[in-house]
């Protein structure tokens, strides 16, 4: 079976490709390296001992993307490719809408043309907006507070409408909570461009000496210690969720959303303490103002994924911290200068 993985050189994409190859799928990666590096492809081959096809293509290049469909018999698509920085999306919304929405429309048009009607889509818990109370279930009202989140919500709607127009499609909308950690080898991991927006890469860069200290964005939320609570999930568990979603879309038709989270919320200070305990490395921090757009608590109810995909997260926060640290300490500059 052949799976086309858009954005397969990225953080979650590369971890998913490792599992696809280990499960003997044929894999084709399409990536434009806008938020990833070629080195990650070498590392995938190193970890798995397996090869795959690669096309350096941006989804907006319809001609180049069509060649991928012409040259390969594709059974299903896992669609990761997209811009994903919340703050950046506020300053350059048109780039986000064009890249994420138009890119997806070109992809789905070619999928229809070549009769590839099975897709796993990389959505996000950000579609639950600011007004829902955790634990979050898939049936809650959806809303967004930034252009990045709006692209995810709009693409979910586009994919649902495609299914309504043609019920032979099979689509899984995977709503990620907070992916952290890395493959146990320490050879692939999260490699953000510039100053990390997200908590764990910031912590690991402090731990490795690249950053002076962590700024904790607010300690006056209505949570057990006042700092923000999130549902951190090991990226390897997240990748396993994609494997189950591929099995599901190969078997059934429909358009269904699934939360991929652990169902447990940890605060920023919980993560710092667990990281220090797991790695024996101190993480100095200061309490700073709240970050605009943040909510106090956000964590999943992942029952639906368990019941319908047969998936649940297995790894705990200590393992997430250990694996994140192994990646960062072995690759202080990520894939740069590799
Ligand atoms: C986690 C917690 C921060 C950095 C974002 C996107 C979401 C998804 C995951 C793509 C919060 C606190 C963070 C720091 C801090 N991305 N924090 N200091 O905001 O839950 O979700 O990433 O799909 O769409 O919104 O993740 O890691 O940025 O923040 O105190 O330097 O850590 O306030 O409580 P978030 P995060």
CSV table of C-alpha atoms and ligand atoms in Angstrom, one decimal:
chain,number,residue,atom,x,y,z
A,1,UNK,CA,0.0,0.0,0.0
A,2,UNK,CA,1.4,3.4,-1.0
A,3,UNK,CA,0.9,6.5,1.2
A,4,UNK,CA,1.5,10.0,0.0
A,5,UNK,CA,2.7,12.1,3.0
A,6,UNK,CA,2.7,15.9,2.5
A,7,UNK,CA,5.0,17.7,4.9
A,8,UNK,CA,6.7,14.4,5.7
A,9,UNK,CA,10.0,16.0,6.4
A,10,UNK,CA,8.6,17.9,9.4
A,11,UNK,CA,8.4,17.1,13.1
A,12,UNK,CA,5.2,15.0,13.2
A,13,UNK,CA,5.5,14.0,9.5
A,14,UNK,CA,8.9,12.4,10.0
A,15,UNK,CA,7.8,10.5,13.1
A,16,UNK,CA,4.8,9.2,11.2
A,17,UNK,CA,6.9,8.2,8.1
A,18,UNK,CA,9.2,6.1,10.4
A,19,UNK,CA,6.2,4.1,11.6
A,20,UNK,CA,4.7,3.8,8.1
A,21,UNK,CA,8.0,2.4,6.8
A,22,UNK,CA,8.4,0.1,9.8
A,23,UNK,CA,4.9,-1.2,9.0
A,24,UNK,CA,6.0,-1.9,5.3
A,25,UNK,CA,4.0,0.8,3.7
A,26,UNK,CA,5.4,2.3,0.5
A,27,UNK,CA,5.9,6.0,1.3
A,28,UNK,CA,6.1,9.1,-1.0
A,29,UNK,CA,7.0,12.3,0.8
A,30,UNK,CA,6.2,15.7,-0.7
A,31,UNK,CA,7.8,18.7,1.2
A,32,UNK,CA,9.1,22.1,0.3
A,33,UNK,CA,11.4,22.4,3.3
A,34,UNK,CA,9.7,25.7,4.4
A,35,UNK,CA,9.7,24.4,8.0
A,36,UNK,CA,11.9,21.3,7.8
A,37,UNK,CA,15.4,20.3,6.5
A,38,UNK,CA,16.6,17.6,4.1
A,39,UNK,CA,18.7,16.1,7.0
A,40,UNK,CA,15.5,14.7,8.5
A,41,UNK,CA,15.0,12.6,5.4
A,42,UNK,CA,18.4,11.0,5.8
A,43,UNK,CA,17.7,10.4,9.5
A,44,UNK,CA,14.4,8.6,8.6
A,45,UNK,CA,16.4,6.3,6.3
A,46,UNK,CA,19.0,5.8,9.0
A,47,UNK,CA,16.4,4.8,11.7
A,48,UNK,CA,14.4,2.5,9.5
A,49,UNK,CA,17.0,1.2,7.0
A,50,UNK,CA,14.3,1.7,4.4
A,51,UNK,CA,13.9,4.0,1.4
A,52,UNK,CA,11.1,6.1,0.1
A,53,UNK,CA,10.3,8.5,-2.8
A,54,UNK,CA,10.7,12.2,-2.2
A,55,UNK,CA,9.6,15.2,-4.3
A,56,UNK,CA,10.6,18.7,-3.3
A,57,UNK,CA,7.3,20.4,-4.1
A,58,UNK,CA,5.1,23.1,-2.6
A,59,UNK,CA,1.4,22.2,-2.9
A,60,UNK,CA,0.7,25.5,-4.7
A,61,UNK,CA,2.7,24.1,-7.6
A,62,UNK,CA,-0.1,22.2,-9.2
A,63,UNK,CA,1.9,21.0,-12.2
A,64,UNK,CA,4.7,19.6,-10.0
A,65,UNK,CA,2.2,18.0,-7.6
A,66,UNK,CA,0.3,16.4,-10.5
A,67,UNK,CA,3.5,14.7,-11.6
A,68,UNK,CA,3.5,12.9,-8.2
A,69,UNK,CA,0.0,11.5,-8.9
A,70,UNK,CA,0.9,10.6,-12.5
A,71,UNK,CA,4.1,8.8,-11.5
A,72,UNK,CA,2.7,6.9,-8.6
A,73,UNK,CA,-0.3,4.8,-7.7
A,74,UNK,CA,-1.3,6.3,-4.4
A,75,UNK,CA,-3.8,4.6,-2.0
A,76,UNK,CA,-4.1,7.3,0.7
A,77,UNK,CA,-2.8,10.7,1.7
A,78,UNK,CA,-1.7,12.0,5.1
A,79,UNK,CA,-1.7,15.8,4.8
A,80,UNK,CA,0.6,17.5,7.2
A,81,UNK,CA,1.9,20.3,4.9
A,82,UNK,CA,1.0,23.8,6.1
A,83,UNK,CA,2.2,26.9,7.8
A,84,UNK,CA,1.6,26.6,11.6
A,85,UNK,CA,2.8,29.5,13.6
A,86,UNK,CA,-0.1,31.1,15.4
A,87,UNK,CA,1.6,34.5,16.0
A,88,UNK,CA,3.0,34.7,12.5
A,89,UNK,CA,-0.5,33.9,11.0
A,90,UNK,CA,-1.8,37.1,12.7
A,91,UNK,CA,0.8,39.2,10.9
A,92,UNK,CA,0.6,37.6,7.5
A,93,UNK,CA,-2.9,36.1,7.2
A,94,UNK,CA,-3.0,36.1,3.4
A,95,UNK,CA,0.1,33.9,3.2
A,96,UNK,CA,-1.5,31.5,5.7
A,97,UNK,CA,-4.9,31.3,3.9
A,98,UNK,CA,-3.3,30.9,0.5
A,99,UNK,CA,-0.7,28.4,1.5
A,100,UNK,CA,-2.9,26.2,3.7
A,101,UNK,CA,-6.3,26.5,2.0
A,102,UNK,CA,-5.3,26.8,-1.7
A,103,UNK,CA,-2.7,24.2,-1.2
A,104,UNK,CA,-5.3,21.8,0.2
A,105,UNK,CA,-7.7,22.6,-2.6
A,106,UNK,CA,-5.1,21.7,-5.2
A,107,UNK,CA,-4.3,18.5,-3.3
A,108,UNK,CA,-7.9,17.4,-3.1
A,109,UNK,CA,-8.6,18.3,-6.7
A,110,UNK,CA,-5.7,16.0,-7.8
A,111,UNK,CA,-6.8,13.3,-5.4
A,112,UNK,CA,-10.3,13.4,-7.0
A,113,UNK,CA,-8.8,13.4,-10.5
A,114,UNK,CA,-6.7,10.3,-9.8
A,115,UNK,CA,-9.3,8.6,-7.7
A,116,UNK,CA,-7.5,8.8,-4.4
A,117,UNK,CA,-10.3,9.5,-1.9
A,118,UNK,CA,-8.7,8.5,1.4
A,119,UNK,CA,-7.2,11.2,3.5
A,120,UNK,CA,-5.9,11.7,7.1
A,121,UNK,CA,-5.7,15.4,7.8
A,122,UNK,CA,-3.5,17.1,10.4
A,123,UNK,CA,-6.0,19.3,12.3
A,124,UNK,CA,-5.5,20.9,15.7
A,125,UNK,CA,-7.2,21.3,19.1
A,126,UNK,CA,-7.0,25.0,18.3
A,127,UNK,CA,-10.4,24.6,16.5
A,128,UNK,CA,-12.0,24.3,20.0
A,129,UNK,CA,-11.4,28.0,20.5
A,130,UNK,CA,-11.5,29.8,23.8
A,131,UNK,CA,-15.1,29.1,25.1
A,132,UNK,CA,-15.2,25.4,25.6
A,133,UNK,CA,-14.5,23.8,29.0
A,134,UNK,CA,-12.0,20.9,29.1
A,135,UNK,CA,-12.0,17.9,28.8
A,136,UNK,CA,-12.9,18.6,25.1
A,137,UNK,CA,-15.0,16.2,23.0
A,138,UNK,CA,-15.3,16.2,19.2
A,139,UNK,CA,-19.0,17.3,19.2
A,140,UNK,CA,-18.3,20.7,20.9
A,141,UNK,CA,-18.9,23.9,19.0
A,142,UNK,CA,-15.8,25.0,17.1
A,143,UNK,CA,-14.3,28.5,16.7
A,144,UNK,CA,-10.9,30.0,16.2
A,145,UNK,CA,-9.0,33.1,17.4
A,146,UNK,CA,-6.3,33.4,14.8
A,147,UNK,CA,-5.8,32.9,11.0
A,148,UNK,CA,-3.7,29.7,11.6
A,149,UNK,CA,-6.6,28.1,13.6
A,150,UNK,CA,-9.1,29.4,11.0
A,151,UNK,CA,-7.2,27.6,8.2
A,152,UNK,CA,-7.5,24.3,10.2
A,153,UNK,CA,-11.2,24.9,10.8
A,154,UNK,CA,-11.9,25.8,7.2
A,155,UNK,CA,-10.1,22.8,5.9
A,156,UNK,CA,-12.0,20.5,8.2
A,157,UNK,CA,-15.2,22.1,6.7
A,158,UNK,CA,-13.9,21.8,3.1
A,159,UNK,CA,-13.2,18.1,3.7
A,160,UNK,CA,-16.6,17.4,5.3
A,161,UNK,CA,-18.2,19.1,2.3
A,162,UNK,CA,-16.2,17.0,-0.1
A,163,UNK,CA,-17.5,13.9,1.7
A,164,UNK,CA,-21.1,15.2,1.5
A,165,UNK,CA,-20.7,15.7,-2.2
A,166,UNK,CA,-19.2,12.2,-2.8
A,167,UNK,CA,-19.7,9.6,-0.1
A,168,UNK,CA,-16.9,7.4,-1.5
A,169,UNK,CA,-14.4,9.6,0.3
A,170,UNK,CA,-12.9,8.5,3.6
A,171,UNK,CA,-11.5,11.3,5.8
A,172,UNK,CA,-10.1,11.4,9.3
A,173,UNK,CA,-9.6,14.8,10.9
A,174,UNK,CA,-7.0,14.4,13.6
A,175,UNK,CA,-7.1,17.2,16.3
A,176,UNK,CA,-3.7,17.2,17.9
A,177,UNK,CA,-3.3,18.6,21.4
A,178,UNK,CA,0.3,19.4,22.3
A,179,UNK,CA,2.8,17.1,20.6
A,180,UNK,CA,6.3,17.0,22.4
A,181,UNK,CA,9.2,14.5,22.7
A,182,UNK,CA,11.1,12.7,20.0
A,183,UNK,CA,11.9,9.3,18.6
A,184,UNK,CA,13.9,7.2,21.2
A,185,UNK,CA,16.9,7.2,18.9
A,186,UNK,CA,17.4,11.0,19.4
A,187,UNK,CA,18.0,11.3,15.7
A,188,UNK,CA,14.7,13.0,14.7
A,189,UNK,CA,12.9,15.7,16.7
A,190,UNK,CA,11.4,19.1,16.8
A,191,UNK,CA,13.5,21.7,15.1
A,192,UNK,CA,11.7,25.1,15.1
A,193,UNK,CA,13.0,28.0,13.1
A,194,UNK,CA,14.3,30.9,15.2
A,195,UNK,CA,13.0,31.4,18.7
A,196,UNK,CA,10.6,28.6,19.7
A,197,UNK,CA,7.0,29.6,20.2
A,198,UNK,CA,6.1,26.3,21.9
A,199,UNK,CA,7.0,25.3,25.5
A,200,UNK,CA,9.0,22.2,25.2
A,201,UNK,CA,11.5,23.3,22.5
A,202,UNK,CA,12.0,26.5,24.5
A,203,UNK,CA,12.7,24.4,27.7
A,204,UNK,CA,15.2,22.1,25.9
A,205,UNK,CA,17.0,25.1,24.4
A,206,UNK,CA,17.3,26.6,27.9
A,207,UNK,CA,18.5,23.3,29.1
A,208,UNK,CA,21.1,23.0,26.4
A,209,UNK,CA,22.3,26.5,27.0
A,210,UNK,CA,20.9,28.2,23.8
A,211,UNK,CA,18.5,30.4,25.8
A,212,UNK,CA,19.0,32.0,29.2
A,213,UNK,CA,15.8,31.2,30.9
A,214,UNK,CA,12.1,30.2,30.3
A,215,UNK,CA,9.5,33.0,30.6
A,216,UNK,CA,6.4,31.4,32.1
A,217,UNK,CA,3.5,33.2,30.4
A,218,UNK,CA,1.3,34.0,33.4
A,219,UNK,CA,0.8,32.4,36.8
A,220,UNK,CA,-2.7,33.8,37.5
A,221,UNK,CA,-4.9,31.3,35.5
A,222,UNK,CA,-7.6,29.3,37.2
A,223,UNK,CA,-5.4,26.2,37.4
A,224,UNK,CA,-3.8,24.2,40.2
A,225,UNK,CA,-0.7,26.3,40.2
A,226,UNK,CA,-1.9,29.3,38.2
A,227,UNK,CA,0.2,28.4,35.1
A,228,UNK,CA,-1.4,27.2,31.8
A,229,UNK,CA,-2.5,23.6,31.6
A,230,UNK,CA,-2.2,21.6,28.3
A,231,UNK,CA,-2.6,18.1,27.1
A,232,UNK,CA,1.0,17.1,26.1
A,233,UNK,CA,1.2,14.0,24.0
A,234,UNK,CA,4.4,12.1,22.9
A,235,UNK,CA,5.0,12.6,19.2
A,236,UNK,CA,5.5,8.9,18.8
A,237,UNK,CA,2.0,8.3,20.2
A,238,UNK,CA,0.7,10.9,17.9
A,239,UNK,CA,2.3,9.1,14.9
A,240,UNK,CA,0.7,5.9,16.1
A,241,UNK,CA,-2.6,7.6,16.0
A,242,UNK,CA,-2.0,8.4,12.3
A,243,UNK,CA,-1.3,4.7,11.7
A,244,UNK,CA,-4.6,3.8,13.1
A,245,UNK,CA,-6.3,6.5,11.2
A,246,UNK,CA,-4.8,5.2,7.9
A,247,UNK,CA,-6.2,1.7,8.7
A,248,UNK,CA,-9.6,3.3,9.4
A,249,UNK,CA,-9.8,5.3,6.1
A,250,UNK,CA,-8.7,2.3,4.1
A,251,UNK,CA,-11.6,0.3,5.6
A,252,UNK,CA,-14.5,2.7,5.9
A,253,UNK,CA,-15.9,5.9,4.2
A,254,UNK,CA,-17.0,9.0,6.1
A,255,UNK,CA,-15.5,12.2,7.5
A,256,UNK,CA,-14.8,12.0,11.2
A,257,UNK,CA,-12.8,14.1,13.7
A,258,UNK,CA,-10.7,12.5,16.5
A,259,UNK,CA,-8.9,14.0,19.4
A,260,UNK,CA,-5.3,12.8,19.7
A,261,UNK,CA,-4.4,13.6,23.3
A,262,UNK,CA,-3.7,11.8,26.5
A,263,UNK,CA,-6.7,13.2,28.4
A,264,UNK,CA,-4.4,14.5,31.1
A,265,UNK,CA,-3.5,18.2,31.6
A,266,UNK,CA,-0.2,19.4,32.9
A,267,UNK,CA,0.7,22.9,33.9
A,268,UNK,CA,3.8,24.8,32.6
A,269,UNK,CA,5.4,24.3,36.1
A,270,UNK,CA,4.5,20.6,36.1
A,271,UNK,CA,6.4,20.3,32.8
A,272,UNK,CA,9.4,22.2,34.1
A,273,UNK,CA,9.5,20.0,37.2
A,274,UNK,CA,9.1,16.8,35.3
A,275,UNK,CA,11.7,17.8,32.8
A,276,UNK,CA,14.2,18.6,35.6
A,277,UNK,CA,13.5,15.3,37.3
A,278,UNK,CA,13.7,13.3,34.1
A,279,UNK,CA,16.9,14.9,32.9
A,280,UNK,CA,18.6,16.1,36.1
A,281,UNK,CA,19.0,19.5,34.3
A,282,UNK,CA,17.8,22.7,35.9
A,283,UNK,CA,15.6,25.0,33.9
A,284,UNK,CA,15.7,28.6,35.2
A,285,UNK,CA,12.5,30.5,34.7
A,286,UNK,CA,10.8,33.8,35.4
A,287,UNK,CA,7.1,34.5,35.6
A,288,UNK,CA,6.0,36.9,32.8
A,289,UNK,CA,2.8,38.3,31.6
A,290,UNK,CA,0.1,36.2,30.0
A,291,UNK,CA,0.6,35.6,26.2
A,292,UNK,CA,-2.3,37.2,24.3
A,293,UNK,CA,-4.7,34.5,23.0
A,294,UNK,CA,-3.7,31.8,25.5
A,295,UNK,CA,-6.4,30.0,27.5
A,296,UNK,CA,-5.9,28.7,31.0
A,297,UNK,CA,-6.7,25.0,30.5
A,298,UNK,CA,-7.0,22.8,27.4
A,299,UNK,CA,-7.0,19.0,27.4
A,300,UNK,CA,-8.8,16.2,25.6
A,301,UNK,CA,-11.3,13.6,26.0
A,302,UNK,CA,-9.8,11.0,23.7
A,303,UNK,CA,-12.5,8.3,24.1
A,304,UNK,CA,-13.7,8.5,20.5
A,305,UNK,CA,-10.2,7.7,19.1
A,306,UNK,CA,-10.0,4.7,21.5
A,307,UNK,CA,-13.5,3.5,20.5
A,308,UNK,CA,-13.3,4.1,16.8
A,309,UNK,CA,-9.6,3.9,16.0
A,310,UNK,CA,-8.5,1.5,18.7
A,311,UNK,CA,-5.8,4.1,19.7
A,312,UNK,CA,-4.7,5.6,22.9
A,313,UNK,CA,-1.6,7.4,24.1
A,314,UNK,CA,0.8,5.1,26.0
A,315,UNK,CA,3.8,7.3,27.0
A,316,UNK,CA,3.9,9.5,30.1
A,317,UNK,CA,5.3,13.0,30.7
A,318,UNK,CA,8.6,11.7,32.0
A,319,UNK,CA,9.2,9.8,28.8
A,320,UNK,CA,8.3,12.8,26.7
A,321,UNK,CA,10.8,14.9,28.7
A,322,UNK,CA,13.6,12.3,28.5
A,323,UNK,CA,13.1,11.8,24.7
A,324,UNK,CA,12.9,15.6,24.0
A,325,UNK,CA,16.1,16.1,25.9
A,326,UNK,CA,17.9,13.2,24.2
A,327,UNK,CA,17.1,14.8,20.8
A,328,UNK,CA,18.1,18.3,21.9
A,329,UNK,CA,21.3,17.3,23.7
A,330,UNK,CA,22.4,15.2,20.8
A,331,UNK,CA,21.4,17.9,18.3
A,332,UNK,CA,22.0,21.3,20.0
A,333,UNK,CA,21.3,23.1,16.7
A,334,UNK,CA,18.7,20.7,15.5
A,335,UNK,CA,19.4,19.6,11.9
A,336,UNK,CA,21.5,22.7,11.2
A,337,UNK,CA,25.1,21.9,10.3
A,338,UNK,CA,24.3,18.2,10.3
B,1,LIG,C1,1.9,25.6,26.0
B,1,LIG,C2,1.8,26.3,27.3
B,1,LIG,C3,1.8,28.7,27.2
B,1,LIG,C4,6.0,29.0,25.7
B,1,LIG,C5,0.1,25.9,20.3
B,1,LIG,C6,-0.8,26.2,19.2
B,1,LIG,C7,-1.6,25.0,18.8
B,1,LIG,C8,-0.7,23.9,18.5
B,1,LIG,C9,0.2,23.6,19.6
B,1,LIG,C10,-0.3,23.7,16.1
B,1,LIG,C11,0.9,27.6,27.3
B,1,LIG,C12,3.1,28.2,27.9
B,1,LIG,C13,4.7,28.5,26.1
B,1,LIG,C14,6.8,29.7,26.5
B,1,LIG,C15,5.2,29.5,28.3
B,1,LIG,N1,0.1,24.2,17.3
B,1,LIG,N2,4.4,28.7,27.4
B,1,LIG,N3,6.4,29.9,27.8
B,1,LIG,O1,-0.2,27.5,22.9
B,1,LIG,O2,-1.0,25.3,23.8
B,1,LIG,O3,-0.7,25.5,21.4
B,1,LIG,O4,0.9,24.8,19.9
B,1,LIG,O5,-1.2,23.1,15.9
B,1,LIG,O6,-2.3,25.4,17.6
B,1,LIG,O7,-1.7,27.2,19.6
B,1,LIG,O8,1.3,25.5,22.9
B,1,LIG,O9,3.6,25.2,23.6
B,1,LIG,O10,2.9,27.4,22.8
B,1,LIG,O11,2.2,26.7,25.0
B,1,LIG,O12,4.8,29.7,29.4
B,1,LIG,O13,7.9,30.2,26.2
B,1,LIG,O14,3.1,26.8,27.7
B,1,LIG,O15,1.4,29.9,27.8
B,1,LIG,O16,0.3,27.6,28.6
B,1,LIG,P1,-0.2,26.0,22.8
B,1,LIG,P2,2.6,26.2,23.5
